[in-house]
Amino acid sequence: NTIEDEIEVTRFYFNKKLNLQFLNIYIRIVLLFYFLELIFIKKFRPNIIHLHFFTIGTWALLYSKLFKIKLIVTEHWTALIGYPVISQKRFNDAKKIYNYASWILPVSTHLLKGILERTGALITNKNTVINNNVNTTLFDYKPNNPNNYQLISVARLEEQKDIPTMLKAFKIVYQN
């Protein structure tokens, strides 16, 4: 618990010292067997594969090609605009997936520009930007006490999330 810009902030951190490598491998093996059961025993064939983040796209790409299923990619990852810095191999992997996909849905025009510039993917005729925002006609919070605001932000504590700016903006809103 801290006070930042006159706002009480509570942060929860994941213990990185806790080694969960075995559990991670176990979960991946279980998921692989479940996936194989879906494909070969239950004959699961969706009409569309919707992929979030190209980083897990290799299996989706293989499944899509193997069974001729349309692949749609919603992209969120800010590494495609430079945060964090990633290898050229990852950009090449992204390009492969984007070029094959039926449609790309980045969450901002800035991210679309990054995808085009950094991957060289040929997606200019198969993309739609769907902004990452809140529909205020559906979510219109009115507190019982207008002088008592509470905020929750669920995000990685990474530079690109810019939590300090969010807190400063919240302070401005609170003071007005």
Coordinates of N, CA and C in Angstrom, one line a residue:
N1 N 0.8 -1.2 0.0 CA 0.0 0.0 0.0 C 0.9 1.2 0.0
T2 N 0.6 2.2 -0.9 CA 1.3 3.4 -0.9 C 0.3 4.6 -1.3
I3 N 0.8 5.8 -1.1 CA 0.1 6.9 -1.5 C 0.8 7.6 -2.7
E4 N 0.2 7.7 -3.8 CA 0.8 8.3 -5.0 C -0.1 9.4 -5.6
D5 N 0.5 10.6 -5.7 CA -0.3 11.7 -6.1 C -1.6 11.9 -5.3
E6 N -1.5 11.7 -4.0 CA -2.6 11.8 -3.1 C -3.7 10.7 -3.3
I7 N -3.3 9.6 -3.9 CA -4.3 8.5 -4.1 C -3.7 7.3 -3.5
E8 N -4.5 6.6 -2.7 CA -4.1 5.3 -2.1 C -4.0 4.3 -3.2
V9 N -2.9 3.6 -3.2 CA -2.6 2.6 -4.2 C -2.3 1.3 -3.5
T10 N -2.9 0.2 -3.9 CA -2.6 -1.2 -3.5 C -2.1 -2.0 -4.6
R11 N -0.9 -2.6 -4.5 CA -0.4 -3.4 -5.6 C -0.2 -4.8 -5.1
F12 N -0.5 -5.8 -6.0 CA -0.3 -7.2 -5.6 C 0.8 -7.7 -6.6
Y13 N 1.8 -8.3 -6.1 CA 2.9 -8.8 -7.0 C 2.9 -10.3 -7.0
F14 N 3.2 -10.9 -8.1 CA 3.4 -12.3 -8.2 C 4.8 -12.6 -7.8
N15 N 5.0 -13.7 -7.0 CA 6.4 -14.0 -6.5 C 7.1 -14.7 -7.7
K16 N 8.0 -14.0 -8.3 CA 8.8 -14.6 -9.4 C 9.8 -15.6 -8.9
K17 N 10.1 -15.6 -7.7 CA 11.1 -16.6 -7.1 C 10.5 -18.0 -7.1
L18 N 9.2 -18.0 -7.0 CA 8.5 -19.3 -7.0 C 8.6 -20.0 -8.3
N19 N 9.3 -21.2 -8.4 CA 9.5 -21.8 -9.6 C 8.4 -22.7 -10.0
L20 N 7.6 -22.3 -11.0 CA 6.5 -23.0 -11.5 C 6.7 -23.7 -12.8
Q21 N 8.0 -23.9 -13.2 CA 8.3 -24.5 -14.5 C 7.7 -25.9 -14.7
F22 N 7.7 -26.7 -13.6 CA 7.2 -28.1 -13.7 C 5.6 -28.0 -14.0
L23 N 5.0 -27.1 -13.2 CA 3.5 -26.9 -13.4 C 3.2 -26.4 -14.8
N24 N 4.0 -25.5 -15.3 CA 3.8 -24.9 -16.6 C 3.9 -26.0 -17.7
I25 N 4.9 -26.9 -17.6 CA 5.1 -28.0 -18.5 C 4.0 -29.0 -18.4
Y26 N 3.6 -29.3 -17.2 CA 2.4 -30.2 -17.0 C 1.2 -29.7 -17.7
I27 N 0.8 -28.4 -17.4 CA -0.4 -27.8 -18.0 C -0.3 -27.9 -19.5
R28 N 0.8 -27.6 -20.1 CA 1.0 -27.6 -21.6 C 0.8 -29.0 -22.1
I29 N 1.3 -30.0 -21.4 CA 1.1 -31.4 -21.9 C -0.3 -31.8 -21.8
V30 N -1.0 -31.5 -20.7 CA -2.4 -31.8 -20.6 C -3.2 -31.1 -21.7
L31 N -2.9 -29.8 -22.0 CA -3.7 -29.1 -23.0 C -3.4 -29.7 -24.4
L32 N -2.2 -30.1 -24.6 CA -1.8 -30.8 -25.9 C -2.6 -32.0 -26.1
F33 N -2.7 -32.9 -25.1 CA -3.5 -34.1 -25.2 C -5.0 -33.8 -25.4
Y34 N -5.5 -32.8 -24.7 CA -6.9 -32.4 -24.8 C -7.2 -31.9 -26.3
F35 N -6.2 -31.1 -26.8 CA -6.3 -30.6 -28.2 C -6.3 -31.8 -29.2
L36 N -5.4 -32.7 -29.0 CA -5.4 -33.9 -29.9 C -6.7 -34.7 -29.8
E37 N -7.2 -34.8 -28.6 CA -8.5 -35.5 -28.4 C -9.6 -34.8 -29.2
L38 N -9.7 -33.5 -29.1 CA -10.7 -32.7 -29.8 C -10.6 -32.9 -31.3
I39 N -9.4 -32.9 -31.8 CA -9.1 -33.0 -33.3 C -9.4 -34.4 -33.8
F40 N -8.8 -35.4 -33.2 CA -8.8 -36.7 -33.8 C -9.9 -37.7 -33.3
I41 N -10.3 -37.5 -32.1 CA -11.3 -38.4 -31.5 C -12.7 -37.8 -31.6
K42 N -12.8 -36.5 -31.2 CA -14.1 -35.8 -31.2 C -14.4 -35.1 -32.6
K43 N -13.4 -35.1 -33.4 CA -13.5 -34.5 -34.8 C -14.0 -33.0 -34.7
F44 N -13.5 -32.3 -33.8 CA -13.9 -30.9 -33.6 C -13.4 -30.0 -34.7
R45 N -14.3 -29.4 -35.5 CA -14.0 -28.5 -36.6 C -14.8 -27.2 -36.5
P46 N -14.2 -26.2 -35.9 CA -14.9 -24.9 -35.8 C -15.0 -24.3 -37.2
N47 N -15.9 -23.3 -37.3 CA -16.0 -22.5 -38.6 C -14.9 -21.5 -38.7
I48 N -14.5 -20.9 -37.5 CA -13.5 -19.9 -37.5 C -12.6 -20.1 -36.3
I49 N -11.3 -19.8 -36.4 CA -10.4 -19.9 -35.3 C -10.1 -18.4 -35.0
H50 N -10.4 -18.0 -33.8 CA -10.1 -16.6 -33.4 C -8.9 -16.6 -32.4
L51 N -7.8 -16.0 -32.9 CA -6.6 -16.0 -32.2 C -6.3 -14.6 -31.6
H52 N -6.0 -14.6 -30.3 CA -5.6 -13.4 -29.6 C -4.1 -13.5 -29.4
F53 N -3.3 -12.5 -30.0 CA -1.9 -12.5 -29.9 C -1.2 -13.5 -30.9
F54 N -0.4 -13.0 -31.7 CA 0.2 -13.9 -32.7 C 1.2 -14.9 -32.0
T55 N 1.6 -14.6 -30.8 CA 2.6 -15.4 -30.1 C 2.2 -16.8 -29.9
I56 N 0.9 -17.1 -29.8 CA 0.5 -18.5 -29.7 C -0.2 -19.0 -31.0
G57 N 0.2 -18.4 -32.0 CA -0.5 -18.6 -33.3 C 0.0 -19.8 -34.1
T58 N 1.2 -20.4 -33.7 CA 1.7 -21.5 -34.5 C 0.7 -22.7 -34.6
W59 N 0.2 -23.1 -33.4 CA -0.8 -24.2 -33.4 C -2.1 -23.8 -34.2
A60 N -2.5 -22.6 -34.0 CA -3.7 -22.1 -34.6 C -3.5 -22.1 -36.1
L61 N -2.4 -21.7 -36.6 CA -2.0 -21.6 -38.0 C -2.0 -23.0 -38.6
L62 N -1.4 -24.0 -37.9 CA -1.3 -25.3 -38.3 C -2.7 -25.9 -38.5
Y63 N -3.5 -25.8 -37.4 CA -4.9 -26.3 -37.4 C -5.7 -25.7 -38.5
S64 N -5.6 -24.4 -38.7 CA -6.3 -23.7 -39.7 C -5.9 -24.2 -41.1
K65 N -4.6 -24.4 -41.4 CA -4.2 -24.9 -42.7 C -4.6 -26.3 -42.9
L66 N -4.4 -27.1 -41.9 CA -4.7 -28.6 -42.0 C -6.2 -28.8 -42.3
F67 N -7.1 -28.1 -41.7 CA -8.5 -28.3 -41.9 C -9.2 -27.2 -42.7
K68 N -8.5 -26.3 -43.3 CA -9.0 -25.2 -44.1 C -10.1 -24.4 -43.4
I69 N -9.7 -23.9 -42.2 CA -10.6 -23.1 -41.4 C -10.1 -21.7 -41.3
K70 N -11.0 -20.7 -41.5 CA -10.6 -19.3 -41.5 C -10.0 -19.0 -40.1
L71 N -8.9 -18.2 -40.2 CA -8.2 -17.7 -39.0 C -8.3 -16.2 -38.9
I72 N -8.8 -15.7 -37.8 CA -9.0 -14.3 -37.5 C -8.0 -14.0 -36.3
V73 N -7.3 -12.9 -36.4 CA -6.3 -12.5 -35.3 C -6.7 -11.2 -34.7
T74 N -7.0 -11.1 -33.4 CA -7.1 -9.9 -32.7 C -5.8 -9.7 -32.1
E75 N -5.2 -8.5 -32.4 CA -3.8 -8.3 -31.9 C -3.8 -7.2 -30.8
H76 N -3.2 -7.5 -29.7 CA -3.1 -6.5 -28.6 C -1.7 -6.1 -28.2
W77 N -0.7 -6.9 -28.7 CA 0.6 -6.9 -28.1 C 1.4 -5.6 -28.5
T78 N 1.8 -4.8 -27.5 CA 2.5 -3.6 -27.8 C 4.0 -3.8 -28.2
A79 N 4.4 -5.1 -28.2 CA 5.8 -5.3 -28.7 C 5.9 -5.0 -30.2
L80 N 4.7 -5.1 -30.8 CA 4.7 -4.8 -32.3 C 4.8 -3.3 -32.6
I81 N 4.8 -2.4 -31.5 CA 5.1 -1.0 -31.7 C 6.4 -0.7 -30.9
G82 N 7.1 -1.7 -30.4 CA 8.4 -1.4 -29.8 C 8.5 -1.6 -28.3
Y83 N 7.4 -2.0 -27.6 CA 7.5 -2.2 -26.1 C 7.0 -3.6 -25.8
P84 N 7.8 -4.5 -25.3 CA 9.2 -4.5 -25.2 C 9.8 -4.8 -26.6
V85 N 11.1 -4.7 -26.6 CA 11.8 -5.0 -27.9 C 11.8 -6.5 -28.1
I86 N 11.5 -7.0 -29.3 CA 11.5 -8.4 -29.6 C 12.4 -8.7 -30.8
S87 N 12.7 -10.0 -30.9 CA 13.6 -10.4 -32.0 C 13.0 -10.3 -33.4
Q88 N 13.9 -10.2 -34.4 CA 13.4 -10.3 -35.8 C 12.7 -11.6 -36.1
K89 N 13.1 -12.7 -35.4 CA 12.4 -13.9 -35.6 C 10.9 -13.9 -35.2
R90 N 10.7 -13.2 -34.1 CA 9.3 -13.1 -33.7 C 8.5 -12.2 -34.7
F91 N 9.1 -11.1 -35.2 CA 8.4 -10.4 -36.3 C 8.1 -11.2 -37.5
N92 N 9.1 -12.1 -37.9 CA 8.9 -13.0 -39.0 C 7.7 -14.0 -38.7
D93 N 7.7 -14.5 -37.5 CA 6.6 -15.4 -37.1 C 5.2 -14.7 -37.2
A94 N 5.2 -13.4 -36.7 CA 4.0 -12.7 -36.8 C 3.6 -12.4 -38.2
K95 N 4.5 -12.1 -39.1 CA 4.2 -11.9 -40.5 C 3.6 -13.1 -41.2
K96 N 4.1 -14.3 -40.9 CA 3.6 -15.5 -41.4 C 2.1 -15.7 -41.0
I97 N 1.8 -15.5 -39.8 CA 0.5 -15.7 -39.3 C -0.5 -14.6 -39.9
Y98 N 0.0 -13.3 -39.9 CA -0.9 -12.3 -40.4 C -1.1 -12.5 -41.9
N99 N -0.1 -12.8 -42.7 CA -0.3 -13.0 -44.1 C -1.3 -14.2 -44.4
Y100 N -1.3 -15.2 -43.6 CA -2.2 -16.3 -43.8 C -3.6 -16.0 -43.3
A101 N -3.7 -15.3 -42.3 CA -5.0 -15.0 -41.6 C -6.0 -14.4 -42.6
S102 N -7.3 -14.7 -42.4 CA -8.3 -14.1 -43.2 C -8.6 -12.6 -42.8
W103 N -8.4 -12.3 -41.6 CA -8.6 -10.9 -41.1 C -7.8 -10.6 -39.9
I104 N -7.3 -9.4 -39.8 CA -6.6 -8.9 -38.6 C -7.3 -7.8 -37.9
L105 N -7.4 -7.9 -36.6 CA -8.2 -6.9 -35.8 C -7.3 -6.3 -34.7
P106 N -6.5 -5.3 -35.1 CA -5.6 -4.6 -34.0 C -6.5 -3.7 -33.2
V107 N -6.1 -3.5 -32.0 CA -6.9 -2.7 -31.0 C -6.6 -1.2 -31.1
S108 N -5.8 -0.8 -32.0 CA -5.6 0.7 -32.2 C -4.9 0.9 -33.6
T109 N -5.1 2.1 -34.1 CA -4.4 2.5 -35.4 C -2.9 2.5 -35.2
H110 N -2.5 2.9 -34.0 CA -1.0 2.9 -33.7 C -0.5 1.5 -33.8
L111 N -1.2 0.5 -33.2 CA -0.8 -0.9 -33.3 C -0.8 -1.4 -34.8
L112 N -1.8 -1.1 -35.5 CA -1.9 -1.5 -36.9 C -0.6 -0.9 -37.7
K113 N -0.3 0.3 -37.4 CA 0.9 0.9 -38.1 C 2.1 0.2 -37.7
G114 N 2.3 -0.2 -36.4 CA 3.4 -1.0 -36.0 C 3.5 -2.3 -36.7
I115 N 2.3 -3.0 -36.8 CA 2.3 -4.3 -37.5 C 2.8 -4.2 -38.9
L116 N 2.2 -3.2 -39.6 CA 2.6 -3.0 -41.0 C 4.1 -2.6 -41.2
E117 N 4.6 -1.7 -40.3 CA 6.0 -1.3 -40.4 C 7.0 -2.4 -40.0
R118 N 6.7 -3.0 -38.9 CA 7.7 -3.9 -38.3 C 7.7 -5.3 -38.8
T119 N 6.5 -5.8 -39.3 CA 6.5 -7.1 -39.8 C 6.5 -7.2 -41.4
G120 N 6.0 -6.1 -42.0 CA 6.0 -6.2 -43.5 C 4.9 -7.1 -44.0
A121 N 3.9 -7.4 -43.1 CA 2.8 -8.3 -43.5 C 1.9 -7.6 -44.5
L122 N 1.4 -8.3 -45.4 CA 0.5 -7.8 -46.5 C -0.9 -7.8 -46.0
I123 N -1.3 -6.9 -45.2 CA -2.7 -7.0 -44.6 C -3.5 -5.7 -44.8
T124 N -3.0 -4.8 -45.7 CA -3.7 -3.6 -45.9 C -5.2 -3.7 -46.3
N125 N -5.5 -4.8 -47.0 CA -6.9 -5.0 -47.4 C -7.6 -6.1 -46.6
K126 N -7.1 -6.4 -45.4 CA -7.8 -7.4 -44.6 C -7.6 -7.0 -43.1
N127 N -7.9 -5.8 -42.7 CA -7.8 -5.4 -41.3 C -8.9 -4.4 -41.0
T128 N -9.3 -4.5 -39.7 CA -10.2 -3.5 -39.2 C -9.7 -3.2 -37.7
V129 N -9.6 -1.9 -37.5 CA -9.2 -1.5 -36.1 C -10.4 -1.5 -35.2
I130 N -10.3 -2.3 -34.2 CA -11.4 -2.3 -33.2 C -10.8 -1.7 -31.9
N131 N -11.1 -0.5 -31.6 CA -10.4 0.2 -30.5 C -10.7 -0.4 -29.2
N132 N -9.7 -0.5 -28.3 CA -9.8 -1.0 -27.0 C -10.4 0.1 -26.1
N133 N -11.7 0.1 -25.9 CA -12.3 1.2 -25.1 C -13.5 0.6 -24.4
V134 N -14.2 1.5 -23.7 CA -15.4 1.1 -22.9 C -16.6 1.8 -23.5
N135 N -17.6 1.0 -23.7 CA -18.9 1.6 -24.2 C -19.6 2.2 -23.0
T136 N -19.6 3.5 -23.0 CA -20.2 4.2 -21.8 C -21.8 4.2 -21.8
T137 N -22.4 3.7 -22.9 CA -23.8 3.5 -22.9 C -24.2 2.3 -22.1
L138 N -23.2 1.3 -22.0 CA -23.4 0.1 -21.3 C -22.9 0.2 -19.9
F139 N -21.7 0.9 -19.7 CA -21.1 1.0 -18.4 C -21.0 2.5 -18.0
D140 N -22.0 2.9 -17.2 CA -22.1 4.2 -16.8 C -22.2 4.2 -15.3
Y141 N -21.1 4.2 -14.6 CA -21.0 4.1 -13.2 C -21.4 5.4 -12.5
K142 N -22.3 5.3 -11.6 CA -22.7 6.5 -10.8 C -22.5 6.1 -9.3
P143 N -21.5 6.6 -8.6 CA -21.3 6.2 -7.2 C -22.4 6.7 -6.3
N144 N -22.7 6.0 -5.3 CA -23.7 6.4 -4.3 C -23.2 7.8 -3.7
N145 N -22.0 7.9 -3.5 CA -21.4 9.1 -2.9 C -20.5 9.7 -4.0
P146 N -20.9 10.8 -4.7 CA -20.1 11.3 -5.8 C -18.7 11.8 -5.4
N147 N -18.4 11.9 -4.1 CA -17.1 12.3 -3.6 C -16.2 11.2 -3.2
N148 N -16.7 9.9 -3.4 CA -16.0 8.7 -3.0 C -15.8 7.9 -4.3
Y149 N -14.6 8.0 -4.9 CA -14.3 7.2 -6.1 C -13.4 6.1 -5.7
Q150 N -13.6 5.0 -6.4 CA -12.7 3.9 -6.3 C -12.3 3.4 -7.7
L151 N -11.1 3.0 -7.8 CA -10.6 2.6 -9.2 C -9.9 1.2 -9.0
I152 N -10.1 0.4 -10.0 CA -9.3 -0.9 -10.1 C -8.7 -0.9 -11.5
S153 N -7.4 -1.2 -11.5 CA -6.8 -1.4 -12.8 C -6.1 -2.8 -12.8
V154 N -6.5 -3.6 -13.7 CA -6.0 -5.0 -13.8 C -5.0 -5.0 -14.9
A155 N -3.8 -5.0 -14.6 CA -2.8 -4.9 -15.7 C -1.4 -5.4 -15.2
R156 N -0.6 -5.8 -16.1 CA 0.8 -6.0 -15.7 C 1.4 -4.7 -15.4
L157 N 2.3 -4.7 -14.4 CA 3.0 -3.4 -14.0 C 4.2 -3.2 -14.9
E158 N 3.9 -3.0 -16.2 CA 5.0 -2.8 -17.2 C 4.9 -1.3 -17.6
E159 N 6.0 -0.9 -18.2 CA 6.1 0.5 -18.6 C 5.0 0.9 -19.6
Q160 N 4.7 0.1 -20.6 CA 3.7 0.5 -21.6 C 2.3 0.6 -21.0
K161 N 2.0 0.1 -19.8 CA 0.7 0.3 -19.2 C 0.6 1.7 -18.6
D162 N 1.7 2.3 -18.3 CA 1.7 3.7 -17.9 C 0.8 4.0 -16.7
I163 N 0.9 3.3 -15.7 CA 0.1 3.4 -14.5 C 0.2 4.8 -13.9
P164 N 1.4 5.4 -13.8 CA 1.5 6.8 -13.2 C 0.6 7.8 -13.9
T165 N 0.6 7.7 -15.3 CA -0.3 8.7 -16.0 C -1.8 8.4 -15.7
M166 N -2.1 7.1 -15.6 CA -3.5 6.8 -15.3 C -3.9 7.4 -13.9
L167 N -3.0 7.3 -12.9 CA -3.2 7.9 -11.6 C -3.3 9.4 -11.6
K168 N -2.5 10.0 -12.4 CA -2.6 11.5 -12.6 C -3.9 11.9 -13.2
A169 N -4.3 11.2 -14.2 CA -5.6 11.5 -14.9 C -6.8 11.3 -13.9
F170 N -6.7 10.2 -13.1 CA -7.7 10.0 -12.1 C -7.8 11.1 -11.1
K171 N -6.6 11.6 -10.7 CA -6.6 12.7 -9.7 C -7.3 13.9 -10.3
I172 N -7.0 14.2 -11.6 CA -7.7 15.4 -12.2 C -9.2 15.2 -12.2
V173 N -9.6 14.0 -12.6 CA -11.1 13.8 -12.6 C -11.7 13.9 -11.2
Y174 N -11.0 13.4 -10.2 CA -11.5 13.4 -8.9 C -11.6 14.9 -8.4
Q175 N -10.6 15.7 -8.7 CA -10.6 17.1 -8.3 C -11.6 18.0 -9.0
N176 N -12.0 17.6 -10.1 CA -13.0 18.3 -10.9 C -14.4 17.8 -10.6

